mmCIF file of C-alpha atoms in Angstrom:
data_model
loop_
_atom_site.group_PDB
_atom_site.id
_atom_site.type_symbol
_atom_site.label_atom_id
_atom_site.label_comp_id
_atom_site.label_asym_id
_atom_site.label_seq_id
_atom_site.Cartn_x
_atom_site.Cartn_y
_atom_site.Cartn_z
ATOM 1 C CA MET E 129 42.167 28.636 68.136
ATOM 2 C CA LYS E 130 45.940 28.640 67.676
ATOM 3 C CA LYS E 131 47.591 31.066 70.095
ATOM 4 C CA ASP E 132 50.069 33.699 68.876
ATOM 5 C CA ILE E 133 53.701 33.070 69.308
ATOM 6 C CA LEU E 134 55.545 35.330 71.826
ATOM 7 C CA TYR E 135 58.941 35.809 70.586
ATOM 8 C CA TRP E 136 61.909 36.746 72.926
ATOM 9 C CA GLU E 137 62.670 39.754 70.767
ATOM 10 C CA ASP E 138 59.327 41.292 71.420
ATOM 11 C CA VAL E 139 59.668 41.134 75.169
ATOM 12 C CA GLU E 140 61.526 43.860 77.125
ATOM 13 C CA VAL E 141 62.437 44.404 80.645
ATOM 14 C CA GLY E 142 59.426 46.121 82.177
ATOM 15 C CA THR E 143 56.900 44.514 79.888
ATOM 16 C CA GLU E 144 53.748 43.845 81.867
ATOM 17 C CA ILE E 145 52.149 40.419 81.479
ATOM 18 C CA PRO E 146 48.308 40.732 80.470
ATOM 19 C CA SER E 147 46.405 40.154 83.835
ATOM 20 C CA LEU E 148 44.116 37.486 84.452
ATOM 21 C CA SER E 149 41.056 37.846 86.654
ATOM 22 C CA LYS E 150 39.123 34.954 88.224
ATOM 23 C CA THR E 151 36.100 34.669 90.631
ATOM 24 C CA ALA E 152 36.903 31.982 93.173
ATOM 25 C CA THR E 153 33.566 30.518 93.996
ATOM 26 C CA SER E 154 32.652 27.646 96.519
ATOM 27 C CA GLN E 155 31.759 25.592 93.457
ATOM 28 C CA MET E 156 35.274 26.228 91.889
ATOM 29 C CA LEU E 157 36.866 24.955 95.158
ATOM 30 C CA VAL E 158 34.926 21.809 95.112
ATOM 31 C CA LYS E 159 35.814 21.327 91.377
ATOM 32 C CA TRP E 160 39.459 21.931 92.470
ATOM 33 C CA ALA E 161 39.193 19.393 95.117
ATOM 34 C CA ALA E 162 38.062 16.673 92.861
ATOM 35 C CA ALA E 163 40.862 17.507 90.258
ATOM 36 C CA SER E 164 43.661 17.759 92.706
ATOM 37 C CA GLY E 165 42.544 15.191 95.214
ATOM 38 C CA ASP E 166 42.976 17.851 98.011
ATOM 39 C CA PHE E 167 40.020 16.948 100.238
ATOM 40 C CA ASN E 168 41.109 19.150 103.252
ATOM 41 C CA PRO E 169 38.017 20.181 104.959
ATOM 42 C CA LEU E 170 39.779 23.458 105.468
ATOM 43 C CA HIS E 171 38.319 24.381 102.124
ATOM 44 C CA TYR E 172 34.657 23.496 102.493
ATOM 45 C CA GLU E 173 33.664 22.871 105.952
ATOM 46 C CA SER E 174 32.846 25.946 108.015
ATOM 47 C CA THR E 175 32.963 24.323 111.523
ATOM 48 C CA PHE E 176 36.381 22.824 110.585
ATOM 49 C CA ALA E 177 37.715 26.070 109.219
ATOM 50 C CA GLU E 178 36.529 27.927 112.218
ATOM 51 C CA ASN E 179 38.140 25.564 114.546
ATOM 52 C CA GLN E 180 41.496 25.924 112.552
ATOM 53 C CA GLY E 181 41.493 29.595 113.257
ATOM 54 C CA VAL E 182 40.730 30.827 109.750
ATOM 55 C CA GLY E 183 37.191 31.866 110.234
ATOM 56 C CA LYS E 184 35.574 30.141 107.311
ATOM 57 C CA PRO E 185 36.641 27.976 104.242
ATOM 58 C CA ILE E 186 39.686 29.389 102.359
ATOM 59 C CA VAL E 187 40.667 29.337 98.785
ATOM 60 C CA HIS E 188 43.199 26.611 98.113
ATOM 61 C CA GLY E 189 46.791 28.092 97.692
ATOM 62 C CA GLN E 190 47.496 25.586 94.940
ATOM 63 C CA LEU E 191 44.528 26.782 92.928
ATOM 64 C CA LYS E 192 46.022 30.318 93.033
ATOM 65 C CA ARG E 193 49.361 28.753 92.120
ATOM 66 C CA ALA E 194 47.555 26.985 89.029
ATOM 67 C CA TRP E 195 46.054 30.241 87.999
ATOM 68 C CA LEU E 196 49.279 32.052 88.038
ATOM 69 C CA VAL E 197 50.748 29.407 85.797
ATOM 70 C CA GLN E 198 47.775 29.728 83.374
ATOM 71 C CA MET E 199 48.475 33.648 83.229
ATOM 72 C CA LEU E 200 51.911 32.919 82.163
ATOM 73 C CA THR E 201 51.010 30.167 79.573
ATOM 74 C CA ASP E 202 48.153 32.399 78.214
ATOM 75 C CA TRP E 203 50.695 35.035 77.734
ATOM 76 C CA ALA E 204 53.534 33.140 76.339
ATOM 77 C CA GLY E 205 51.715 30.731 74.121
ATOM 78 C CA ASP E 206 52.294 27.150 73.114
ATOM 79 C CA GLU E 207 55.882 27.601 71.861
ATOM 80 C CA ALA E 208 57.138 28.851 75.265
ATOM 81 C CA PHE E 209 58.444 26.717 78.024
ATOM 82 C CA VAL E 210 58.017 27.594 81.610
ATOM 83 C CA LYS E 211 61.492 26.661 83.096
ATOM 84 C CA LYS E 212 61.033 27.797 86.738
ATOM 85 C CA PHE E 213 58.188 28.788 88.812
ATOM 86 C CA SER E 214 57.761 29.754 92.385
ATOM 87 C CA CYS E 215 55.251 31.386 94.662
ATOM 88 C CA ARG E 216 54.536 32.093 98.361
ATOM 89 C CA PHE E 217 50.974 32.049 99.874
ATOM 90 C CA ARG E 218 51.294 35.122 102.209
ATOM 91 C CA ALA E 219 47.484 35.618 103.004
ATOM 92 C CA MET E 220 44.270 33.708 102.929
ATOM 93 C CA ASP E 221 41.381 34.467 100.619
ATOM 94 C CA TYR E 222 37.747 33.497 100.849
ATOM 95 C CA PRO E 223 35.329 32.227 98.012
ATOM 96 C CA ILE E 224 32.053 33.747 96.937
ATOM 97 C CA MET E 225 29.126 31.406 97.732
ATOM 98 C CA MET E 226 26.862 30.162 94.964
ATOM 99 C CA LYS E 227 23.090 31.271 94.678
ATOM 100 C CA SER E 228 22.169 28.862 91.996
ATOM 101 C CA LEU E 229 23.746 25.945 90.021
ATOM 102 C CA THR E 230 25.574 28.453 87.793
ATOM 103 C CA GLU E 231 25.584 31.833 89.414
ATOM 104 C CA PRO E 232 27.621 33.044 92.592
ATOM 105 C CA ILE E 233 25.820 35.432 94.967
ATOM 106 C CA GLU E 234 28.006 38.247 93.703
ATOM 107 C CA GLU E 235 29.400 38.933 90.206
ATOM 108 C CA ARG E 236 32.867 40.198 90.797
ATOM 109 C CA ALA E 237 36.297 39.144 90.417
ATOM 110 C CA THR E 238 37.997 37.983 93.472
ATOM 111 C CA HIS E 239 41.595 37.454 92.267
ATOM 112 C CA PHE E 240 43.897 39.305 89.789
ATOM 113 C CA PHE E 241 47.005 37.665 88.418
ATOM 114 C CA LYS E 242 49.750 40.050 87.387
ATOM 115 C CA GLY E 243 53.423 39.971 86.400
ATOM 116 C CA LYS E 244 56.198 41.910 84.930
ATOM 117 C CA VAL E 245 59.434 41.163 83.154
ATOM 118 C CA THR E 246 62.412 41.887 85.364
ATOM 119 C CA ASN E 247 65.246 40.488 83.104
ATOM 120 C CA LYS E 248 65.972 38.853 79.803
ATOM 121 C CA GLY E 249 69.160 37.249 78.566
ATOM 122 C CA VAL E 250 70.841 34.213 76.684
ATOM 123 C CA GLU E 251 72.473 31.378 78.371
ATOM 124 C CA ASP E 252 73.772 28.280 76.544
ATOM 125 C CA GLU E 253 71.959 29.581 73.409
ATOM 126 C CA THR E 254 68.594 29.494 75.298
ATOM 127 C CA HIS E 255 66.744 32.817 75.224
ATOM 128 C CA PHE E 256 64.970 33.501 78.561
ATOM 129 C CA VAL E 257 62.840 35.998 80.427
ATOM 130 C CA GLU E 258 62.497 36.390 84.196
ATOM 131 C CA CYS E 259 59.413 37.707 85.681
ATOM 132 C CA ASP E 260 57.938 38.755 88.927
ATOM 133 C CA ILE E 261 54.477 37.440 89.446
ATOM 134 C CA TRP E 262 51.812 38.017 91.961
ATOM 135 C CA VAL E 263 48.142 37.593 92.902
ATOM 136 C CA GLU E 264 46.149 40.617 94.249
ATOM 137 C CA ASN E 265 43.035 39.706 96.242
ATOM 138 C CA ASP E 266 39.800 41.894 95.994
ATOM 139 C CA LYS E 267 41.227 44.164 98.651
ATOM 140 C CA GLY E 268 44.182 45.076 96.559
ATOM 141 C CA GLU E 269 46.606 43.053 98.666
ATOM 142 C CA LYS E 270 49.422 41.009 97.106
ATOM 143 C CA SER E 271 48.551 37.668 98.649
ATOM 144 C CA THR E 272 50.829 35.538 96.506
ATOM 145 C CA PRO E 273 54.165 36.799 95.391
ATOM 146 C CA GLY E 274 56.415 34.702 93.104
ATOM 147 C CA LYS E 275 58.996 34.565 90.268
ATOM 148 C CA ALA E 276 59.017 32.661 86.959
ATOM 149 C CA THR E 277 61.711 31.931 84.294
ATOM 150 C CA LEU E 278 60.222 31.184 80.715
ATOM 151 C CA ILE E 279 62.184 30.029 77.615
ATOM 152 C CA LEU E 280 60.929 31.834 74.501
ATOM 153 C CA LYS E 281 61.302 31.046 70.782
ATOM 154 C CA THR E 282 63.379 33.590 68.879
ATOM 155 C CA LYS E 283 62.284 34.868 65.315
ATOM 156 C CA GLY E 284 65.224 32.978 63.635
ATOM 157 C CA GLU E 285 64.003 29.619 64.957
ATOM 158 C CA GLU E 286 61.715 27.383 62.861
ATOM 159 C CA MET X 70 60.690 17.585 113.863
ATOM 160 C CA SER X 71 64.274 18.318 112.832
ATOM 161 C CA LYS X 72 64.836 14.424 112.309
ATOM 162 C CA LEU X 73 62.635 14.664 109.284
ATOM 163 C CA ILE X 74 65.094 17.038 107.544
ATOM 164 C CA GLY X 75 66.693 15.311 104.697
ATOM 165 C CA LYS X 76 64.440 12.156 104.945
ATOM 166 C CA SER X 77 63.051 10.886 101.666
ATOM 167 C CA GLY X 78 59.685 9.070 100.894
ATOM 168 C CA GLU X 79 59.037 6.059 98.958
ATOM 169 C CA PRO X 80 58.768 6.422 95.115
ATOM 170 C CA MET X 81 55.320 6.905 93.808
ATOM 171 C CA ILE X 82 53.964 6.399 90.108
ATOM 172 C CA LEU X 83 51.449 9.039 88.973
ATOM 173 C CA ALA X 84 49.740 8.279 85.621
ATOM 174 C CA VAL X 85 49.543 11.555 83.602
ATOM 175 C CA GLU X 86 46.311 10.792 81.490
ATOM 176 C CA ARG X 87 43.830 12.684 79.419
ATOM 177 C CA GLY X 88 41.042 12.549 81.964
ATOM 178 C CA ALA X 89 43.194 13.717 84.921
ATOM 179 C CA ILE X 90 44.540 16.607 82.516
ATOM 180 C CA ARG X 91 41.216 17.824 81.496
ATOM 181 C CA LYS X 92 39.762 17.515 84.822
ATOM 182 C CA PHE X 93 42.571 19.755 86.038
ATOM 183 C CA ALA X 94 42.150 22.087 83.090
ATOM 184 C CA ASP X 95 38.290 22.233 83.765
ATOM 185 C CA ALA X 96 38.850 23.252 87.381
ATOM 186 C CA VAL X 97 41.262 25.919 86.569
ATOM 187 C CA GLY X 98 39.198 27.245 83.584
ATOM 188 C CA ASP X 99 42.068 26.825 81.194
ATOM 189 C CA ARG X 100 40.814 26.302 77.572
ATOM 190 C CA ASN X 101 44.009 25.814 75.834
ATOM 191 C CA PRO X 102 43.392 23.751 72.798
ATOM 192 C CA LEU X 103 46.453 21.927 73.398
ATOM 193 C CA ILE X 104 44.478 20.259 76.285
ATOM 194 C CA TRP X 105 40.996 20.283 74.809
ATOM 195 C CA ASP X 106 41.285 19.659 71.026
ATOM 196 C CA ASP X 107 42.832 16.269 70.030
ATOM 197 C CA GLU X 108 43.415 17.247 66.450
ATOM 198 C CA TYR X 109 44.999 20.547 67.250
ATOM 199 C CA ALA X 110 47.333 18.777 69.891
ATOM 200 C CA ARG X 111 48.143 15.958 67.411
ATOM 201 C CA ASN X 112 49.196 18.476 64.863
ATOM 202 C CA SER X 113 51.296 20.497 67.224
ATOM 203 C CA ARG X 114 55.001 19.985 67.714
ATOM 204 C CA TYR X 115 54.153 18.044 70.739
ATOM 205 C CA GLY X 116 52.049 15.473 68.936
ATOM 206 C CA SER X 117 49.558 14.867 71.637
ATOM 207 C CA ILE X 118 47.736 16.612 74.543
ATOM 208 C CA VAL X 119 50.227 18.018 77.024
ATOM 209 C CA ALA X 120 49.980 18.285 80.781
ATOM 210 C CA PRO X 121 50.217 22.006 81.447
ATOM 211 C CA PRO X 122 52.908 23.136 83.909
ATOM 212 C CA GLY X 123 50.293 23.916 86.518
ATOM 213 C CA PHE X 124 49.286 20.229 86.495
ATOM 214 C CA PHE X 125 52.433 19.412 88.376
ATOM 215 C CA GLY X 126 52.798 20.135 91.987
ATOM 216 C CA TRP X 127 49.775 19.070 93.607
ATOM 217 C CA PRO X 128 49.558 15.374 92.505
ATOM 218 C CA VAL X 129 46.465 13.829 91.124
ATOM 219 C CA LYS X 130 45.639 10.064 91.132
ATOM 220 C CA TRP X 131 47.342 9.171 94.172
ATOM 221 C CA ASP X 132 46.460 5.880 95.747
ATOM 222 C CA SER X 133 45.596 7.547 98.896
ATOM 223 C CA PRO X 134 42.342 9.679 98.742
ATOM 224 C CA MET X 135 44.227 12.340 100.831
ATOM 225 C CA PRO X 136 47.531 12.975 99.120
ATOM 226 C CA PHE X 137 48.731 15.455 101.871
ATOM 227 C CA PHE X 138 48.582 12.358 104.099
ATOM 228 C CA SER X 139 51.326 10.581 102.047
ATOM 229 C CA PRO X 140 53.598 8.733 104.684
ATOM 230 C CA ILE X 141 56.329 11.354 104.866
ATOM 231 C CA ARG X 142 53.755 14.063 105.369
ATOM 232 C CA GLY X 143 51.985 12.007 107.817
ATOM 233 C CA GLU X 144 55.220 11.865 109.800
ATOM 234 C CA LEU X 145 55.556 15.672 109.499
ATOM 235 C CA ILE X 146 51.862 16.235 110.723
ATOM 236 C CA MET X 147 52.436 13.815 113.752
ATOM 237 C CA ALA X 148 55.828 15.467 114.727
ATOM 238 C CA SER X 149 54.165 18.929 114.396
ATOM 239 C CA ILE X 150 51.339 17.668 116.710
ATOM 240 C CA ASN X 151 53.886 16.267 119.160
ATOM 241 C CA ALA X 152 55.690 19.568 119.222
ATOM 242 C CA GLY X 153 52.501 21.333 120.068
ATOM 243 C CA TYR X 154 51.789 22.781 116.676
ATOM 244 C CA SER X 155 48.475 21.360 115.435
ATOM 245 C CA ARG X 156 47.997 23.304 112.232
ATOM 246 C CA ILE X 157 49.709 23.154 108.779
ATOM 247 C CA VAL X 158 48.789 25.584 105.996
ATOM 248 C CA ASP X 159 50.417 25.557 102.556
ATOM 249 C CA GLY X 160 53.238 28.069 102.401
ATOM 250 C CA GLY X 161 54.248 27.967 98.680
ATOM 251 C CA ILE X 162 55.848 25.876 96.033
ATOM 252 C CA GLU X 163 58.871 25.913 93.809
ATOM 253 C CA TYR X 164 59.216 24.104 90.373
ATOM 254 C CA ASP X 165 62.101 23.273 88.059
ATOM 255 C CA PHE X 166 61.028 21.879 84.729
ATOM 256 C CA PHE X 167 62.996 19.856 82.310
ATOM 257 C CA HIS X 168 60.561 18.666 79.667
ATOM 258 C CA LEU X 169 56.841 19.084 78.814
ATOM 259 C CA CYS X 170 54.918 15.767 79.529
ATOM 260 C CA THR X 171 52.509 14.380 77.145
ATOM 261 C CA CYS X 172 49.455 12.441 78.224
ATOM 262 C CA TRP X 173 50.744 9.087 77.314
ATOM 263 C CA GLY X 174 53.622 9.355 79.562
ATOM 264 C CA HIS X 175 53.576 7.419 82.910
ATOM 265 C CA PRO X 176 55.896 9.664 85.218
ATOM 266 C CA GLY X 177 57.420 8.244 88.313
ATOM 267 C CA CYS X 178 57.192 10.421 91.354
ATOM 268 C CA ARG X 179 59.926 10.201 93.944
ATOM 269 C CA GLY X 180 59.276 11.887 97.198
ATOM 270 C CA LYS X 181 61.912 13.668 98.876
ATOM 271 C CA ASN X 182 60.870 15.392 102.067
ATOM 272 C CA SER X 183 57.870 17.389 100.891
ATOM 273 C CA GLY X 184 59.400 17.674 97.403
ATOM 274 C CA TYR X 185 58.749 15.410 94.516
ATOM 275 C CA LEU X 186 60.525 14.571 91.265
ATOM 276 C CA TYR X 187 58.416 13.561 88.231
ATOM 277 C CA THR X 188 60.133 11.422 85.830
ATOM 278 C CA GLY X 189 58.494 11.931 82.404
ATOM 279 C CA ASN X 190 58.280 10.424 78.936
ATOM 280 C CA GLN X 191 61.191 7.790 78.164
ATOM 281 C CA GLY X 192 62.400 8.080 81.759
ATOM 282 C CA ARG X 193 63.436 11.777 81.463
ATOM 283 C CA ASP X 194 62.941 14.043 84.418
ATOM 284 C CA THR X 195 60.040 16.162 83.766
ATOM 285 C CA CYS X 196 60.117 18.504 86.769
ATOM 286 C CA ILE X 197 61.054 18.619 90.380
ATOM 287 C CA PHE X 198 59.076 20.701 92.812
ATOM 288 C CA SER X 199 58.932 21.280 96.455
ATOM 289 C CA ASN X 200 56.388 22.446 98.899
ATOM 290 C CA ARG X 201 56.702 24.745 101.826
ATOM 291 C CA ASP X 202 54.372 23.958 104.831
ATOM 292 C CA LEU X 203 53.740 26.586 107.570
ATOM 293 C CA ILE X 204 53.092 24.892 110.811
ATOM 294 C CA TYR X 205 51.486 26.976 113.517
ATOM 295 C CA LYS X 206 50.076 26.795 117.028
ATOM 296 C CA PRO X 207 47.394 29.433 117.699
ATOM 297 C CA ALA X 208 47.949 31.269 120.821
ATOM 298 C CA TRP X 209 44.164 31.808 121.256
ATOM 299 C CA TYR X 210 43.607 28.135 121.511
ATOM 300 C CA SER X 211 43.995 28.326 125.239
ATOM 301 C CA GLY X 212 41.046 30.776 125.262
ATOM 302 C CA SER X 213 43.024 33.592 126.900
ATOM 303 C CA ILE X 214 42.961 35.940 124.037
ATOM 304 C CA SER X 215 40.789 36.623 121.027
ATOM 305 C CA PRO X 216 41.618 35.053 117.635
ATOM 306 C CA PRO X 217 43.939 37.269 115.735
ATOM 307 C CA ASN X 218 43.713 38.220 111.997
ATOM 308 C CA PRO X 219 44.852 34.839 110.358
ATOM 309 C CA ASN X 220 46.627 36.796 107.619
ATOM 310 C CA GLN X 221 48.730 38.685 110.214
ATOM 311 C CA GLN X 222 49.357 35.280 111.938
ATOM 312 C CA ILE X 223 50.856 33.849 108.725
ATOM 313 C CA GLU X 224 52.926 36.978 108.315
ATOM 314 C CA ASP X 225 54.204 36.695 111.793
ATOM 315 C CA ILE X 226 55.317 33.192 111.100
ATOM 316 C CA ILE X 227 57.106 34.040 107.803
ATOM 317 C CA ASN X 228 58.791 37.096 109.228
ATOM 318 C CA PRO X 229 58.665 36.856 112.950
ATOM 319 C CA ALA X 230 61.062 40.117 113.357
ATOM 320 C CA ALA X 231 58.410 42.178 111.568
#
C-alpha cells in the first residue's frame, strides 16, 4: 500500500514522530545475525555473555539502530530522504526468549522508538527537518539517544 | 592503540542485491512495499527496489563471515588486548547519506578506520558512516570485586567524570 507523503509544510518544531514499538526476541536476534553477518556470540551464547560481563546475551545495538531508522521512514514516507543519522548505544537490553516456534514467553514490547522535531529550515533550496530520536527500553530508560536530519518534499513540488 | 588513528583499511566491494535487502527488512520487520513489492517499486520514482537507509552501517555479504574481524578491526582488537582491554562493545554510529541506492547497484565500500564509504550507482557516493567502539577492561576480572551493573559501566566509560 502506498504511503502518504509527509510534506515539509505539515511538520512543525515540536511535532512528535509516531512511536514504533518492538518486541526483541531471541529469535529476532538470530534473524538479525543472519541478515547482518554479525555472529558475535555476545548475542546468543549465555556462557560467553556471562564471561564478557554482561550477564546474558544482549540485543544488538545495530538492530536498535535499524529500528530507529524504520521509525523515521515509516513516518516520513517514500518521498523523504534521510540525510543524516546518528545514535549512541548507552545501555544494554535483553531479549525475551521463545516458548514455541512463533511465540515469545511474554507478550510485551521491549523497545519503544520515539522522536521529536527540533528544527526545520531551508538550505540551498532543500527543505529539511532535524529531530531528536531515542529508544526507551521496557524500564523507561533512554538507552539509545540520537539525531536525524530528513529532507522532505514541499507541496509545490511534483 | 593511538597508532591506529587515521589508518585506512583496504577497499571492499559490497553487492547490494534484492536478497540481502529483503533479508535485512525481514529481520527488522520492515514491510515497506518499496522493498517487498516489485511492481510497486518499479512504478515508484526510484524504478526498482531500494536499499533502506538502515541497510547501510553494518555491512552484509562480506567475504569474511565475521565482519567485525575485518583487517582494520582485527588490528584494533589486538591493540586493545595488548593494552589490557579485552572487550569491545558497539558504541554508536553516524551516517551521512548522499543518494538512495537501488538493488542493482554494486557499491564499493572503502574502509577508513572503523568508518566506511559506500559508493553507489554510477560511482556516486551513497553514504558514509562511522562506528564508535567502546573498549573496556572489567575491574572485577581479577576476582577482587563483584561485577558491577554493565549499564553503569558503559556510562562510566562514556562519561568518566559523572
